[in-house]
GROMACS .gro file of C-alpha atoms in nm:
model
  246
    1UNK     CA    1  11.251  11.004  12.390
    2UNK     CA    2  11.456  11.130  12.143
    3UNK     CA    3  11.211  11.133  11.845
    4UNK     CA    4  10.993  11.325  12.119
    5UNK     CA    5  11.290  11.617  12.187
    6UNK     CA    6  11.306  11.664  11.861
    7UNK     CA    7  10.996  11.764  11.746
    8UNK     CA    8  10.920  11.936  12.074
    9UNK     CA    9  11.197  12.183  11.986
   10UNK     CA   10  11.088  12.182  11.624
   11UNK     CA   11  11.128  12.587  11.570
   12UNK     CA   12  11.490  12.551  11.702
   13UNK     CA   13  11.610  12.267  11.489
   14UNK     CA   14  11.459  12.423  11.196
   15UNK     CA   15  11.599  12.744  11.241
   16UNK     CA   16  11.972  12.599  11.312
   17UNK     CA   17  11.904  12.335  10.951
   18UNK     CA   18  11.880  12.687  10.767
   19UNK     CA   19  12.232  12.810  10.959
   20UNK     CA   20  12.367  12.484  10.818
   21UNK     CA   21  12.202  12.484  10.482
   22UNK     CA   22  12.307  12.854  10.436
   23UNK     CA   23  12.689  12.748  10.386
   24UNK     CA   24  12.656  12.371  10.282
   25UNK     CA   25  12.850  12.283   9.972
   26UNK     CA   26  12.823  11.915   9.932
   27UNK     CA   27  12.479  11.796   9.731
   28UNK     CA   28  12.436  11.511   9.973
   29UNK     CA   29  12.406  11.728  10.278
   30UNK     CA   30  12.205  11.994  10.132
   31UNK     CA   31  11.914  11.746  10.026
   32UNK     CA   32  11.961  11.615  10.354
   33UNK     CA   33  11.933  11.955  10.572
   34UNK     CA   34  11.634  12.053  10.289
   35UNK     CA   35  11.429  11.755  10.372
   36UNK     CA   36  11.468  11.784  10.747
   37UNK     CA   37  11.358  12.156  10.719
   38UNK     CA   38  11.063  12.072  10.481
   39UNK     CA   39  10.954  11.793  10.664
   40UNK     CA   40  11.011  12.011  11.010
   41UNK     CA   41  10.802  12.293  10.868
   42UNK     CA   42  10.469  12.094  10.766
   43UNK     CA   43  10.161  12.213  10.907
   44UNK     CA   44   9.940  11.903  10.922
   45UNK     CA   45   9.723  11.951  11.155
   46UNK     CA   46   9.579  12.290  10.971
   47UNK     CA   47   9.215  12.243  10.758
   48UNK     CA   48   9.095  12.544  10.677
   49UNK     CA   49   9.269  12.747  10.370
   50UNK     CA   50   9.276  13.069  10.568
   51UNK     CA   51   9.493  12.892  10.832
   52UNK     CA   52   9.726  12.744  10.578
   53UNK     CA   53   9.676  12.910  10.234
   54UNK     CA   54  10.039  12.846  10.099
   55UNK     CA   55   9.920  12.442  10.040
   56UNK     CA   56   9.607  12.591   9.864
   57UNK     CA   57   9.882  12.741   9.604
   58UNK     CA   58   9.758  12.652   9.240
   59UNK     CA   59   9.423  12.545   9.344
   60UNK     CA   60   9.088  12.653   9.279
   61UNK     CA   61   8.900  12.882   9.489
   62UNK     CA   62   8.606  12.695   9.504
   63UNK     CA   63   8.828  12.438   9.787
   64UNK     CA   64   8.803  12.556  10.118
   65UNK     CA   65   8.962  12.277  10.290
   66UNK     CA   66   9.240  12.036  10.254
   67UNK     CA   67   8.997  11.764  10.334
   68UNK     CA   68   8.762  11.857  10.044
   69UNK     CA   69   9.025  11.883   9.785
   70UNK     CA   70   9.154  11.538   9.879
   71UNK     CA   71   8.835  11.368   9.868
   72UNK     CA   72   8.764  11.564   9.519
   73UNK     CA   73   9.173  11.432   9.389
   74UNK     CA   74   9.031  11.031   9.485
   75UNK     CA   75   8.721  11.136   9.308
   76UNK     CA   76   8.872  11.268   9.038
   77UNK     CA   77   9.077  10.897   8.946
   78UNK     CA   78   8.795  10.682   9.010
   79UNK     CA   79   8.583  10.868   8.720
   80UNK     CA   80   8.931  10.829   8.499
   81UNK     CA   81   8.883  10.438   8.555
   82UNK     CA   82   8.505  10.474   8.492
   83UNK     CA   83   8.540  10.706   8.145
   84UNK     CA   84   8.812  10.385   8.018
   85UNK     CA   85   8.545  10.146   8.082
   86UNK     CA   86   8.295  10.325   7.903
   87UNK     CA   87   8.518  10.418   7.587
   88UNK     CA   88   8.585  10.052   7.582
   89UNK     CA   89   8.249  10.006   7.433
   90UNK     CA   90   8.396  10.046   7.045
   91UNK     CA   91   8.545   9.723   7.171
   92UNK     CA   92   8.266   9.494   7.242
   93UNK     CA   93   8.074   9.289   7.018
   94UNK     CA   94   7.817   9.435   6.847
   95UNK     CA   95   7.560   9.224   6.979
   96UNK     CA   96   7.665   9.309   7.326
   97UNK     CA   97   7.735   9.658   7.351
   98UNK     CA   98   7.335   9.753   7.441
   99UNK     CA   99   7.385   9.516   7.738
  100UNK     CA  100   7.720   9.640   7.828
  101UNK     CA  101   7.638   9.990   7.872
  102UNK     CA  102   7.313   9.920   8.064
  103UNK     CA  103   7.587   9.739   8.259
  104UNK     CA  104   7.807  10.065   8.247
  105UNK     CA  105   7.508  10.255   8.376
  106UNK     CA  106   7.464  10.044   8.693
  107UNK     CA  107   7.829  10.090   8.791
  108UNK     CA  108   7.768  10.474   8.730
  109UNK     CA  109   7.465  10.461   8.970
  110UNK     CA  110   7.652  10.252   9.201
  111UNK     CA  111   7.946  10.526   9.223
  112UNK     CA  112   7.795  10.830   9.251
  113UNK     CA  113   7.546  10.654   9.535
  114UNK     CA  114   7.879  10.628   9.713
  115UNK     CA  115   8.049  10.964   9.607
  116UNK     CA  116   8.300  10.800   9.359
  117UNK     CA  117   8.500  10.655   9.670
  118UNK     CA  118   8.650  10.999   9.760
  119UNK     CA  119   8.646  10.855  10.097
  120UNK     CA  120   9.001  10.676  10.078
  121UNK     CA  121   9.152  11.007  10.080
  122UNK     CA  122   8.935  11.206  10.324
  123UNK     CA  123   9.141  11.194  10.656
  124UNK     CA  124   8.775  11.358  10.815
  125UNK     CA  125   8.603  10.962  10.743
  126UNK     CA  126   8.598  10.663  10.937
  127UNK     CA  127   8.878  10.450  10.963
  128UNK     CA  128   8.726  10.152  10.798
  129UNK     CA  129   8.669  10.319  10.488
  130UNK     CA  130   9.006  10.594  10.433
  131UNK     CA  131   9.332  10.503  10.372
  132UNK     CA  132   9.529  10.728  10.583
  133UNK     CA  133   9.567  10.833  10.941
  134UNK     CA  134   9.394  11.156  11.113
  135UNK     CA  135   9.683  11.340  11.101
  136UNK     CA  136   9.657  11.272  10.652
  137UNK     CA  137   9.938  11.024  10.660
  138UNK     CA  138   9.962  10.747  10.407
  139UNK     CA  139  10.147  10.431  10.334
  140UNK     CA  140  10.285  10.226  10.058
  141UNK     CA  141  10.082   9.904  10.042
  142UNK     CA  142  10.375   9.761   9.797
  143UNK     CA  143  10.390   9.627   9.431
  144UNK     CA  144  10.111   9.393   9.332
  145UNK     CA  145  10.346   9.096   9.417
  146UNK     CA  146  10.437   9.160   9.738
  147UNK     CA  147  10.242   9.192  10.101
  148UNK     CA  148  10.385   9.525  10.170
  149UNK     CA  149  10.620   9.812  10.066
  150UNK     CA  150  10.989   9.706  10.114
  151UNK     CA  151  11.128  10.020  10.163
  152UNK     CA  152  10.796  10.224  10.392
  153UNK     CA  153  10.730  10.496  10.180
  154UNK     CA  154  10.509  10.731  10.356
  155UNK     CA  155  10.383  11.052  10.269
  156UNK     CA  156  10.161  11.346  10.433
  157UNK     CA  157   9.947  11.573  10.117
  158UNK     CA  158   9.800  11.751  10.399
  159UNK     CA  159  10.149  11.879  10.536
  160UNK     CA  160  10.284  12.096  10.267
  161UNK     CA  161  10.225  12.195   9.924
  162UNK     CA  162  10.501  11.984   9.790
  163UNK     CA  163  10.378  11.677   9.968
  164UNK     CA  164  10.002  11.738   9.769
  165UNK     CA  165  10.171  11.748   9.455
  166UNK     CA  166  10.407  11.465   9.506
  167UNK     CA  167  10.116  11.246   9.631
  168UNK     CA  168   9.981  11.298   9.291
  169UNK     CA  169  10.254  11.076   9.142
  170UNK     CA  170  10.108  10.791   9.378
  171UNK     CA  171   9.892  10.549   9.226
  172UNK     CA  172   9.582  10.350   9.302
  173UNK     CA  173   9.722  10.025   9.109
  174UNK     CA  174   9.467   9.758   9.029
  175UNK     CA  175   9.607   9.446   9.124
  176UNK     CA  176   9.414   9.279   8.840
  177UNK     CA  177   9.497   9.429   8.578
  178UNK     CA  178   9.220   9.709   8.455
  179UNK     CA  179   9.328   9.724   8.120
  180UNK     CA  180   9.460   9.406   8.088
  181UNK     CA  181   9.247   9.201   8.246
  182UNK     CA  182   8.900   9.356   8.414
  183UNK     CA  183   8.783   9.515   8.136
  184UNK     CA  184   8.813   9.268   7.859
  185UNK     CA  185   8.748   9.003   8.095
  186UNK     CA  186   8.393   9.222   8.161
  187UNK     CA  187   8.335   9.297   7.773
  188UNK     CA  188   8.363   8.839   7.683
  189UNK     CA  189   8.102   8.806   7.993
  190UNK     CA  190   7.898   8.984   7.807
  191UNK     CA  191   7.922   8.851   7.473
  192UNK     CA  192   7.940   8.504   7.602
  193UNK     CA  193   7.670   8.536   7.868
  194UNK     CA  194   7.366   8.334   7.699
  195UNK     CA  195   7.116   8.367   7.904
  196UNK     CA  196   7.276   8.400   8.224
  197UNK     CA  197   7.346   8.746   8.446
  198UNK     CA  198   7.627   8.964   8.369
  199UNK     CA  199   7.783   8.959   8.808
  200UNK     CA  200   7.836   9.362   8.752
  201UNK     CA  201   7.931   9.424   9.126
  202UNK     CA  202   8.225   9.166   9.118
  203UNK     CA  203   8.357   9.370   8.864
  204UNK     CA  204   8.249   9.679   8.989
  205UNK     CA  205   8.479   9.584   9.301
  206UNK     CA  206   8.765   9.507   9.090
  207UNK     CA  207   8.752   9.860   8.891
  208UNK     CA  208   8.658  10.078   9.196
  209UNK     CA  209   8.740   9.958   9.541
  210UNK     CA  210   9.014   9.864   9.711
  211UNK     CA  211   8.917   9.502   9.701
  212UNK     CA  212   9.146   9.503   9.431
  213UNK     CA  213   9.306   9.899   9.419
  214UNK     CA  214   9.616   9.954   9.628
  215UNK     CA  215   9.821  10.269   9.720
  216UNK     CA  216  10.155  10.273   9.585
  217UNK     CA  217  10.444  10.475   9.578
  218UNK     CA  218  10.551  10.535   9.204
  219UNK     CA  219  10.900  10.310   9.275
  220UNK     CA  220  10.648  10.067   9.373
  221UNK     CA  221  10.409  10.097   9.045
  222UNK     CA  222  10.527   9.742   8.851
  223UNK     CA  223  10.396   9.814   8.508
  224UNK     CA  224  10.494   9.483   8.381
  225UNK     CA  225  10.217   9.205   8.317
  226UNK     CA  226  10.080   9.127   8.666
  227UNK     CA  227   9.955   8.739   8.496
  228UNK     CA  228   9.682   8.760   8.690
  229UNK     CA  229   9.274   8.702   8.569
  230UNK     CA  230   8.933   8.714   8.699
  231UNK     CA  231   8.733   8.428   8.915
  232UNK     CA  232   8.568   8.270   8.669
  233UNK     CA  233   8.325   8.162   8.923
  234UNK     CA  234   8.247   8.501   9.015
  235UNK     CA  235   8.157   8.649   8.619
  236UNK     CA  236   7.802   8.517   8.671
  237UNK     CA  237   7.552   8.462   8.925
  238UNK     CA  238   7.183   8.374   8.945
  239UNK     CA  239   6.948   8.572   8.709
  240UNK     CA  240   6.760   8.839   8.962
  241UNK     CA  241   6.424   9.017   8.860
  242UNK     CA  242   6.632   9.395   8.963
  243UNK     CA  243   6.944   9.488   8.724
  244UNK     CA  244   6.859   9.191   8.487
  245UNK     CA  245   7.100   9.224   8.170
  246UNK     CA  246   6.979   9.075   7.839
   0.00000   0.00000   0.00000
């Protein structure tokens, strides 16, 4: 009932958190009054840039709608994971770099079949497949190690302009390692594979979905060595007449 008052008189607290803010000295209540009137003043619910063209600030014109800019930011990360795999190919064994770009090639189809996953940040899709609410809310799914985010970080990119930009700091960390782990892991299937077929799609899943991407808040972002490897029973599977690598 409470949480319900206040945001049902949202114009009036607002307005009397400026009053305050006006003549606070002390740091600690100023940030405090300046997040309650920032968070306060969010305008969620608003899609279209003409009906809230301050969080379109600094982007380009060609992005009519929050939606479409969020779905284009996802986008935009899953073809940064995509161009590392492919400039991994200077690492590969000779021998094996024809079949690890045709192997490169099928993940490229794969993504852009599905629009590069933009659809964890689109608050417009299903349920199953975003990873926010309606309203363009997201959580913290917690460090690698843990179950979920100790402290519930939780942040709204459709409410303001700051929020957008701060969500950029958020990362989609691969629980398996990319670097350390996926790719390299990927690049020895392929040299080692004699005769058998390269599994593509298990990898695929562990560069590109959240099968093995989760949402973190940058205090949750453990850059130290995560220890952790591939299935080794997943790196190859039965040689198939479609997408055969040799």
């Amino acid at each position: 009932r409470f949480l319900a008052a206040f945001c049902g008189r949202r114009e009036a607290v607002v307005e009397a958190a400026r009053q305050l803010l006006s003549d606070e000295q002390a740091p600690r209540r100023q940030r405090l009054l300046a997040d309650l009137i920032h968070n306060l003043n969010e305008n969620a619910l608003a899609e279209e840039k003409e009906d809230d063209e301050q969080w379109f600030e600094g982007l380009e014109s060609r992005f009519k709608n929050k939606s479409s800019y969020m779905r284009y930011s996802c986008e935009s990360r899953i073809r940064s994971y995509m161009k590392e795999v492919s400039s991994f190919i200077s690492n590969v064994h000779p021998t094996a770099r024809d079949a690890y770009k045709r192997i490169i090639d099928l993940m490229s189809d794969k993504l852009k079949s599905v629009k590069y996953n933009g659809c964890y940040f689109d608050r417009r899709e299903e349920e199953a497949v975003r990873l926010c609410t309606t309203e363009g809310w997201f959580s913290c799914q917690g460090p690698f190690d843990r179950a979920d985010c100790p402290c519930k970080h939780s942040i709204n990119p459709y409410g303001n302009r700051e929020s957008r930009i701060l969500f950029s700091t958020w990362n989609l960390d691969h629980i398996i390692e990319k670097k350390r782990a996926v790719v390299p892991e990927l690049a020895e299937a392929v040299k080692t594979r004699d005769g058998r077929e390269v599994n593509w799609e298990y990898f695929y899943q562990l560069l590109f979905t959240v099968d093995n991407l989760k949402l973190v808040h940058i205090a949750c972002h453990k850059k130290t060595n995560h220890n952790l490897s591939c299935d080794k029973t997943k790196i190859y599977r039965k040689r198939k007449q479609n997408h055969k690598i040799s």
